[in-house]
Amino acid sequence: MANMMLRNLPDNVHAHLRVQAASNGRSLEAEVRSLLVQSGIASSAGGFGQRLRAWFGEALGNDLAEERDPAASQPGPFE
């Protein structure tokens, strides 16, 4: 595994991370590691909806691929 050193972190961010780590029962290093890993997973996986579609795509069908009628989304007339 790679190592990393982080410099010039603002004091308020450091304090917030320390509190967050304590509330999660982790060390500051473990908390930052968790945040970085989760951030990398979220950005590469494309979010929860895309992961659901990847897991259950065949069962869900492909309803979202249909073209929408733009007129259907226009508000009705108010008189």
mmCIF file of N, CA, C and O in Angstrom:
data_model
loop_
_atom_site.group_PDB
_atom_site.id
_atom_site.type_symbol
_atom_site.label_atom_id
_atom_site.label_comp_id
_atom_site.label_asym_id
_atom_site.label_seq_id
_atom_site.Cartn_x
_atom_site.Cartn_y
_atom_site.Cartn_z
ATOM 1 N N MET A 1 0.836 -1.174 0.000
ATOM 2 C CA MET A 1 0.000 0.000 0.000
ATOM 3 C C MET A 1 0.881 1.239 0.000
ATOM 4 O O MET A 1 1.963 1.239 0.556
ATOM 5 N N ALA A 2 0.349 2.297 -0.569
ATOM 6 C CA ALA A 2 1.080 3.551 -0.658
ATOM 7 C C ALA A 2 0.930 4.358 0.629
ATOM 8 O O ALA A 2 -0.025 4.191 1.374
ATOM 9 N N ASN A 3 1.899 5.232 0.859
ATOM 10 C CA ASN A 3 1.852 6.160 1.988
ATOM 11 C C ASN A 3 1.721 7.569 1.452
ATOM 12 O O ASN A 3 2.136 7.863 0.337
ATOM 13 N N MET A 4 1.173 8.456 2.298
ATOM 14 C CA MET A 4 0.947 9.824 1.874
ATOM 15 C C MET A 4 1.077 10.748 3.069
ATOM 16 O O MET A 4 0.652 10.413 4.171
ATOM 17 N N MET A 5 1.668 11.923 2.834
ATOM 18 C CA MET A 5 1.744 12.938 3.878
ATOM 19 C C MET A 5 0.961 14.150 3.386
ATOM 20 O O MET A 5 1.088 14.551 2.239
ATOM 21 N N LEU A 6 0.157 14.713 4.269
ATOM 22 C CA LEU A 6 -0.680 15.848 3.912
ATOM 23 C C LEU A 6 -0.204 17.058 4.701
ATOM 24 O O LEU A 6 -0.155 17.025 5.925
ATOM 25 N N ARG A 7 0.137 18.134 3.992
ATOM 26 C CA ARG A 7 0.634 19.341 4.646
ATOM 27 C C ARG A 7 -0.336 20.486 4.428
ATOM 28 O O ARG A 7 -1.122 20.487 3.494
ATOM 29 N N ASN A 8 -0.226 21.484 5.296
ATOM 30 C CA ASN A 8 -0.973 22.742 5.197
ATOM 31 C C ASN A 8 -2.484 22.536 5.222
ATOM 32 O O ASN A 8 -3.229 23.222 4.529
ATOM 33 N N LEU A 9 -2.934 21.593 6.018
ATOM 34 C CA LEU A 9 -4.364 21.379 6.204
ATOM 35 C C LEU A 9 -4.873 22.461 7.161
ATOM 36 O O LEU A 9 -4.299 22.658 8.231
ATOM 37 N N PRO A 10 -5.933 23.161 6.788
ATOM 38 C CA PRO A 10 -6.449 24.211 7.690
ATOM 39 C C PRO A 10 -6.819 23.634 9.061
ATOM 40 O O PRO A 10 -7.306 22.501 9.157
ATOM 41 N N ASP A 11 -6.584 24.431 10.092
ATOM 42 C CA ASP A 11 -6.823 23.980 11.461
ATOM 43 C C ASP A 11 -8.274 23.574 11.692
ATOM 44 O O ASP A 11 -8.539 22.584 12.374
ATOM 45 N N ASN A 12 -9.227 24.313 11.108
ATOM 46 C CA ASN A 12 -10.640 23.978 11.333
ATOM 47 C C ASN A 12 -11.005 22.651 10.673
ATOM 48 O O ASN A 12 -11.815 21.890 11.196
ATOM 49 N N VAL A 13 -10.395 22.332 9.537
ATOM 50 C CA VAL A 13 -10.645 21.045 8.885
ATOM 51 C C VAL A 13 -10.055 19.920 9.728
ATOM 52 O O VAL A 13 -10.692 18.876 9.938
ATOM 53 N N HIS A 14 -8.857 20.142 10.242
ATOM 54 C CA HIS A 14 -8.204 19.140 11.090
ATOM 55 C C HIS A 14 -9.041 18.874 12.334
ATOM 56 O O HIS A 14 -9.260 17.713 12.716
ATOM 57 N N ALA A 15 -9.549 19.945 12.953
ATOM 58 C CA ALA A 15 -10.370 19.786 14.154
ATOM 59 C C ALA A 15 -11.659 19.038 13.835
ATOM 60 O O ALA A 15 -12.079 18.155 14.596
ATOM 61 N N HIS A 16 -12.285 19.369 12.720
ATOM 62 C CA HIS A 16 -13.520 18.680 12.322
ATOM 63 C C HIS A 16 -13.257 17.192 12.081
ATOM 64 O O HIS A 16 -14.047 16.339 12.511
ATOM 65 N N LEU A 17 -12.165 16.879 11.405
ATOM 66 C CA LEU A 17 -11.830 15.473 11.147
ATOM 67 C C LEU A 17 -11.574 14.718 12.444
ATOM 68 O O LEU A 17 -11.959 13.559 12.578
ATOM 69 N N ARG A 18 -10.922 15.373 13.406
ATOM 70 C CA ARG A 18 -10.654 14.735 14.696
ATOM 71 C C ARG A 18 -11.949 14.399 15.430
ATOM 72 O O ARG A 18 -12.112 13.303 15.961
ATOM 73 N N VAL A 19 -12.887 15.337 15.424
ATOM 74 C CA VAL A 19 -14.185 15.111 16.073
ATOM 75 C C VAL A 19 -14.938 13.999 15.352
ATOM 76 O O VAL A 19 -15.525 13.106 15.984
ATOM 77 N N GLN A 20 -14.931 14.041 14.032
ATOM 78 C CA GLN A 20 -15.619 13.013 13.242
ATOM 79 C C GLN A 20 -15.007 11.633 13.485
ATOM 80 O O GLN A 20 -15.721 10.640 13.621
ATOM 81 N N ALA A 21 -13.686 11.582 13.553
ATOM 82 C CA ALA A 21 -13.009 10.310 13.820
ATOM 83 C C ALA A 21 -13.395 9.771 15.190
ATOM 84 O O ALA A 21 -13.690 8.582 15.340
ATOM 85 N N ALA A 22 -13.422 10.639 16.183
ATOM 86 C CA ALA A 22 -13.782 10.205 17.533
ATOM 87 C C ALA A 22 -15.222 9.706 17.571
ATOM 88 O O ALA A 22 -15.515 8.684 18.213
ATOM 89 N N SER A 23 -16.115 10.384 16.858
ATOM 90 C CA SER A 23 -17.515 9.951 16.879
ATOM 91 C C SER A 23 -17.706 8.620 16.152
ATOM 92 O O SER A 23 -18.648 7.892 16.436
ATOM 93 N N ASN A 24 -16.804 8.308 15.234
ATOM 94 C CA ASN A 24 -16.866 7.026 14.525
ATOM 95 C C ASN A 24 -15.996 5.953 15.170
ATOM 96 O O ASN A 24 -15.899 4.842 14.652
ATOM 97 N N GLY A 25 -15.346 6.302 16.283
ATOM 98 C CA GLY A 25 -14.512 5.336 16.997
ATOM 99 C C GLY A 25 -13.255 4.946 16.230
ATOM 100 O O GLY A 25 -12.801 3.808 16.323
ATOM 101 N N ARG A 26 -12.708 5.903 15.475
ATOM 102 C CA ARG A 26 -11.505 5.624 14.684
ATOM 103 C C ARG A 26 -10.427 6.644 15.014
ATOM 104 O O ARG A 26 -10.702 7.709 15.549
ATOM 105 N N SER A 27 -9.209 6.301 14.634
ATOM 106 C CA SER A 27 -8.126 7.272 14.729
ATOM 107 C C SER A 27 -8.295 8.290 13.611
ATOM 108 O O SER A 27 -9.042 8.065 12.649
ATOM 109 N N LEU A 28 -7.606 9.397 13.731
ATOM 110 C CA LEU A 28 -7.662 10.424 12.687
ATOM 111 C C LEU A 28 -7.185 9.845 11.362
ATOM 112 O O LEU A 28 -7.808 10.056 10.307
ATOM 113 N N GLU A 29 -6.123 9.088 11.393
ATOM 114 C CA GLU A 29 -5.595 8.473 10.169
ATOM 115 C C GLU A 29 -6.605 7.509 9.546
ATOM 116 O O GLU A 29 -6.835 7.522 8.329
ATOM 117 N N ALA A 30 -7.240 6.693 10.364
ATOM 118 C CA ALA A 30 -8.233 5.746 9.851
ATOM 119 C C ALA A 30 -9.450 6.475 9.276
ATOM 120 O O ALA A 30 -10.014 6.050 8.271
ATOM 121 N N GLU A 31 -9.831 7.589 9.891
ATOM 122 C CA GLU A 31 -10.967 8.360 9.400
ATOM 123 C C GLU A 31 -10.664 8.964 8.029
ATOM 124 O O GLU A 31 -11.476 8.882 7.110
ATOM 125 N N VAL A 32 -9.500 9.566 7.885
ATOM 126 C CA VAL A 32 -9.118 10.151 6.600
ATOM 127 C C VAL A 32 -9.008 9.066 5.548
ATOM 128 O O VAL A 32 -9.464 9.239 4.405
ATOM 129 N N ARG A 33 -8.447 7.922 5.904
ATOM 130 C CA ARG A 33 -8.341 6.808 4.962
ATOM 131 C C ARG A 33 -9.726 6.362 4.509
ATOM 132 O O ARG A 33 -9.978 6.162 3.321
ATOM 133 N N SER A 34 -10.644 6.255 5.449
ATOM 134 C CA SER A 34 -12.004 5.848 5.117
ATOM 135 C C SER A 34 -12.672 6.850 4.176
ATOM 136 O O SER A 34 -13.327 6.471 3.206
ATOM 137 N N LEU A 35 -12.511 8.131 4.462
ATOM 138 C CA LEU A 35 -13.096 9.166 3.601
ATOM 139 C C LEU A 35 -12.526 9.115 2.194
ATOM 140 O O LEU A 35 -13.263 9.235 1.206
ATOM 141 N N LEU A 36 -11.220 8.921 2.090
ATOM 142 C CA LEU A 36 -10.595 8.863 0.766
ATOM 143 C C LEU A 36 -11.040 7.628 -0.012
ATOM 144 O O LEU A 36 -11.328 7.703 -1.207
ATOM 145 N N VAL A 37 -11.112 6.498 0.661
ATOM 146 C CA VAL A 37 -11.550 5.264 -0.006
ATOM 147 C C VAL A 37 -12.996 5.389 -0.452
ATOM 148 O O VAL A 37 -13.335 5.068 -1.593
ATOM 149 N N GLN A 38 -13.867 5.870 0.430
ATOM 150 C CA GLN A 38 -15.274 6.024 0.074
ATOM 151 C C GLN A 38 -15.451 7.025 -1.072
ATOM 152 O O GLN A 38 -16.283 6.823 -1.947
ATOM 153 N N SER A 39 -14.680 8.081 -1.062
ATOM 154 C CA SER A 39 -14.756 9.072 -2.132
ATOM 155 C C SER A 39 -14.337 8.458 -3.466
ATOM 156 O O SER A 39 -14.968 8.697 -4.492
ATOM 157 N N GLY A 40 -13.294 7.667 -3.448
ATOM 158 C CA GLY A 40 -12.842 7.004 -4.673
ATOM 159 C C GLY A 40 -13.841 5.992 -5.184
ATOM 160 O O GLY A 40 -14.087 5.889 -6.387
ATOM 161 N N ILE A 41 -14.471 5.260 -4.282
ATOM 162 C CA ILE A 41 -15.474 4.266 -4.677
ATOM 163 C C ILE A 41 -16.691 4.962 -5.249
ATOM 164 O O ILE A 41 -17.226 4.570 -6.278
ATOM 165 N N ALA A 42 -17.134 6.031 -4.603
ATOM 166 C CA ALA A 42 -18.331 6.733 -5.056
ATOM 167 C C ALA A 42 -18.130 7.339 -6.439
ATOM 168 O O ALA A 42 -19.006 7.258 -7.293
ATOM 169 N N SER A 43 -16.973 7.935 -6.678
ATOM 170 C CA SER A 43 -16.766 8.576 -7.974
ATOM 171 C C SER A 43 -16.550 7.556 -9.079
ATOM 172 O O SER A 43 -16.967 7.771 -10.212
ATOM 173 N N SER A 44 -15.938 6.417 -8.773
ATOM 174 C CA SER A 44 -15.701 5.426 -9.819
ATOM 175 C C SER A 44 -16.924 4.555 -10.072
ATOM 176 O O SER A 44 -17.133 4.073 -11.176
ATOM 177 N N ALA A 45 -17.759 4.368 -9.054
ATOM 178 C CA ALA A 45 -18.934 3.514 -9.213
ATOM 179 C C ALA A 45 -20.119 4.278 -9.784
ATOM 180 O O ALA A 45 -21.087 3.665 -10.215
ATOM 181 N N GLY A 46 -20.067 5.609 -9.771
ATOM 182 C CA GLY A 46 -21.122 6.391 -10.373
ATOM 183 C C GLY A 46 -22.349 6.592 -9.499
ATOM 184 O O GLY A 46 -23.370 6.995 -9.984
ATOM 185 N N GLY A 47 -22.286 6.302 -8.247
ATOM 186 C CA GLY A 47 -23.415 6.549 -7.374
ATOM 187 C C GLY A 47 -24.271 5.316 -7.147
ATOM 188 O O GLY A 47 -24.154 4.295 -7.819
ATOM 189 N N PHE A 48 -25.159 5.442 -6.184
ATOM 190 C CA PHE A 48 -25.973 4.317 -5.750
ATOM 191 C C PHE A 48 -26.913 3.822 -6.844
ATOM 192 O O PHE A 48 -27.071 2.630 -7.052
ATOM 193 N N GLY A 49 -27.540 4.740 -7.567
ATOM 194 C CA GLY A 49 -28.471 4.346 -8.628
ATOM 195 C C GLY A 49 -27.796 3.544 -9.724
ATOM 196 O O GLY A 49 -28.335 2.548 -10.205
ATOM 197 N N GLN A 50 -26.607 3.970 -10.117
ATOM 198 C CA GLN A 50 -25.897 3.234 -11.165
ATOM 199 C C GLN A 50 -25.423 1.877 -10.669
ATOM 200 O O GLN A 50 -25.392 0.909 -11.428
ATOM 201 N N ARG A 51 -25.073 1.792 -9.394
ATOM 202 C CA ARG A 51 -24.686 0.483 -8.858
ATOM 203 C C ARG A 51 -25.885 -0.462 -8.815
ATOM 204 O O ARG A 51 -25.766 -1.644 -9.119
ATOM 205 N N LEU A 52 -27.069 0.075 -8.445
ATOM 206 C CA LEU A 52 -28.274 -0.760 -8.466
ATOM 207 C C LEU A 52 -28.561 -1.265 -9.876
ATOM 208 O O LEU A 52 -28.890 -2.428 -10.079
ATOM 209 N N ARG A 53 -28.453 -0.373 -10.858
ATOM 210 C CA ARG A 53 -28.709 -0.769 -12.240
ATOM 211 C C ARG A 53 -27.702 -1.835 -12.687
ATOM 212 O O ARG A 53 -28.043 -2.766 -13.390
ATOM 213 N N ALA A 54 -26.455 -1.707 -12.262
ATOM 214 C CA ALA A 54 -25.441 -2.695 -12.621
ATOM 215 C C ALA A 54 -25.761 -4.053 -11.998
ATOM 216 O O ALA A 54 -25.594 -5.098 -12.622
ATOM 217 N N TRP A 55 -26.222 -4.029 -10.739
ATOM 218 C CA TRP A 55 -26.517 -5.288 -10.054
ATOM 219 C C TRP A 55 -27.804 -5.934 -10.548
ATOM 220 O O TRP A 55 -27.890 -7.141 -10.701
ATOM 221 N N PHE A 56 -28.843 -5.098 -10.749
ATOM 222 C CA PHE A 56 -30.164 -5.632 -11.040
ATOM 223 C C PHE A 56 -30.695 -5.178 -12.393
ATOM 224 O O PHE A 56 -31.902 -5.209 -12.626
ATOM 225 N N GLY A 57 -29.826 -4.758 -13.292
ATOM 226 C CA GLY A 57 -30.238 -4.178 -14.565
ATOM 227 C C GLY A 57 -31.186 -5.032 -15.375
ATOM 228 O O GLY A 57 -32.189 -4.544 -15.890
ATOM 229 N N GLU A 58 -30.904 -6.306 -15.505
ATOM 230 C CA GLU A 58 -31.768 -7.175 -16.311
ATOM 231 C C GLU A 58 -33.156 -7.300 -15.684
ATOM 232 O O GLU A 58 -34.167 -7.292 -16.382
ATOM 233 N N ALA A 59 -33.219 -7.377 -14.381
ATOM 234 C CA ALA A 59 -34.508 -7.522 -13.706
ATOM 235 C C ALA A 59 -35.306 -6.214 -13.750
ATOM 236 O O ALA A 59 -36.531 -6.233 -13.796
ATOM 237 N N LEU A 60 -34.607 -5.069 -13.770
ATOM 238 C CA LEU A 60 -35.292 -3.782 -13.764
ATOM 239 C C LEU A 60 -35.811 -3.397 -15.140
ATOM 240 O O LEU A 60 -36.686 -2.565 -15.262
ATOM 241 N N GLY A 61 -35.254 -3.954 -16.178
ATOM 242 C CA GLY A 61 -35.660 -3.585 -17.532
ATOM 243 C C GLY A 61 -34.947 -2.328 -17.995
ATOM 244 O O GLY A 61 -34.011 -1.847 -17.359
ATOM 245 N N ASN A 62 -35.396 -1.797 -19.096
ATOM 246 C CA ASN A 62 -34.726 -0.641 -19.671
ATOM 247 C C ASN A 62 -35.727 0.490 -19.918
ATOM 248 O O ASN A 62 -35.690 1.152 -20.945
ATOM 249 N N ASP A 63 -36.622 0.736 -18.982
ATOM 250 C CA ASP A 63 -37.648 1.762 -19.141
ATOM 251 C C ASP A 63 -37.063 3.160 -19.277
ATOM 252 O O ASP A 63 -37.649 4.023 -19.909
ATOM 253 N N LEU A 64 -35.915 3.400 -18.671
ATOM 254 C CA LEU A 64 -35.338 4.738 -18.695
ATOM 255 C C LEU A 64 -34.733 5.094 -20.044
ATOM 256 O O LEU A 64 -34.439 6.253 -20.299
ATOM 257 N N ALA A 65 -34.549 4.127 -20.927
ATOM 258 C CA ALA A 65 -33.950 4.404 -22.224
ATOM 259 C C ALA A 65 -34.959 4.986 -23.210
ATOM 260 O O ALA A 65 -34.584 5.461 -24.268
ATOM 261 N N GLU A 66 -36.241 4.969 -22.884
ATOM 262 C CA GLU A 66 -37.259 5.484 -23.796
ATOM 263 C C GLU A 66 -37.201 7.003 -23.856
ATOM 264 O O GLU A 66 -36.945 7.661 -22.858
ATOM 265 N N GLU A 67 -37.473 7.553 -25.040
ATOM 266 C CA GLU A 67 -37.498 9.000 -25.210
ATOM 267 C C GLU A 67 -38.732 9.566 -24.521
ATOM 268 O O GLU A 67 -39.817 9.001 -24.603
ATOM 269 N N ARG A 68 -38.558 10.687 -23.858
ATOM 270 C CA ARG A 68 -39.675 11.332 -23.173
ATOM 271 C C ARG A 68 -40.331 12.344 -24.087
ATOM 272 O O ARG A 68 -39.679 12.988 -24.897
ATOM 273 N N ASP A 69 -41.616 12.505 -23.937
ATOM 274 C CA ASP A 69 -42.363 13.518 -24.670
ATOM 275 C C ASP A 69 -42.198 14.843 -23.925
ATOM 276 O O ASP A 69 -42.667 14.980 -22.794
ATOM 277 N N PRO A 70 -41.509 15.837 -24.516
ATOM 278 C CA PRO A 70 -41.286 17.089 -23.790
ATOM 279 C C PRO A 70 -42.584 17.838 -23.502
ATOM 280 O O PRO A 70 -42.660 18.603 -22.547
ATOM 281 N N ALA A 71 -43.613 17.639 -24.295
ATOM 282 C CA ALA A 71 -44.882 18.328 -24.065
ATOM 283 C C ALA A 71 -45.555 17.840 -22.785
ATOM 284 O O ALA A 71 -46.295 18.574 -22.145
ATOM 285 N N ALA A 72 -45.300 16.601 -22.400
ATOM 286 C CA ALA A 72 -45.931 16.038 -21.209
ATOM 287 C C ALA A 72 -45.446 16.713 -19.933
ATOM 288 O O ALA A 72 -46.117 16.664 -18.916
ATOM 289 N N SER A 73 -44.309 17.365 -19.973
ATOM 290 C CA SER A 73 -43.774 17.987 -18.764
ATOM 291 C C SER A 73 -44.133 19.466 -18.659
ATOM 292 O O SER A 73 -43.714 20.138 -17.735
ATOM 293 N N GLN A 74 -44.907 19.995 -19.602
ATOM 294 C CA GLN A 74 -45.314 21.398 -19.561
ATOM 295 C C GLN A 74 -46.485 21.561 -18.587
ATOM 296 O O GLN A 74 -47.357 20.695 -18.505
ATOM 297 N N PRO A 75 -46.511 22.656 -17.854
ATOM 298 C CA PRO A 75 -47.617 22.859 -16.904
ATOM 299 C C PRO A 75 -48.929 23.110 -17.633
ATOM 300 O O PRO A 75 -48.951 23.611 -18.754
ATOM 301 N N GLY A 76 -50.002 22.758 -16.988
ATOM 302 C CA GLY A 76 -51.328 22.988 -17.553
ATOM 303 C C GLY A 76 -51.698 24.470 -17.510
ATOM 304 O O GLY A 76 -51.125 25.236 -16.742
ATOM 305 N N PRO A 77 -52.643 24.886 -18.332
ATOM 306 C CA PRO A 77 -53.033 26.309 -18.338
ATOM 307 C C PRO A 77 -53.866 26.658 -17.101
ATOM 308 O O PRO A 77 -54.697 25.874 -16.661
ATOM 309 N N PHE A 78 -53.569 27.817 -16.527
ATOM 310 C CA PHE A 78 -54.330 28.307 -15.383
ATOM 311 C C PHE A 78 -55.083 29.564 -15.828
ATOM 312 O O PHE A 78 -54.496 30.491 -16.354
ATOM 313 N N GLU A 79 -56.372 29.566 -15.626
ATOM 314 C CA GLU A 79 -57.167 30.719 -16.053
ATOM 315 C C GLU A 79 -57.913 31.326 -14.903
ATOM 316 O O GLU A 79 -58.192 30.800 -13.921
#
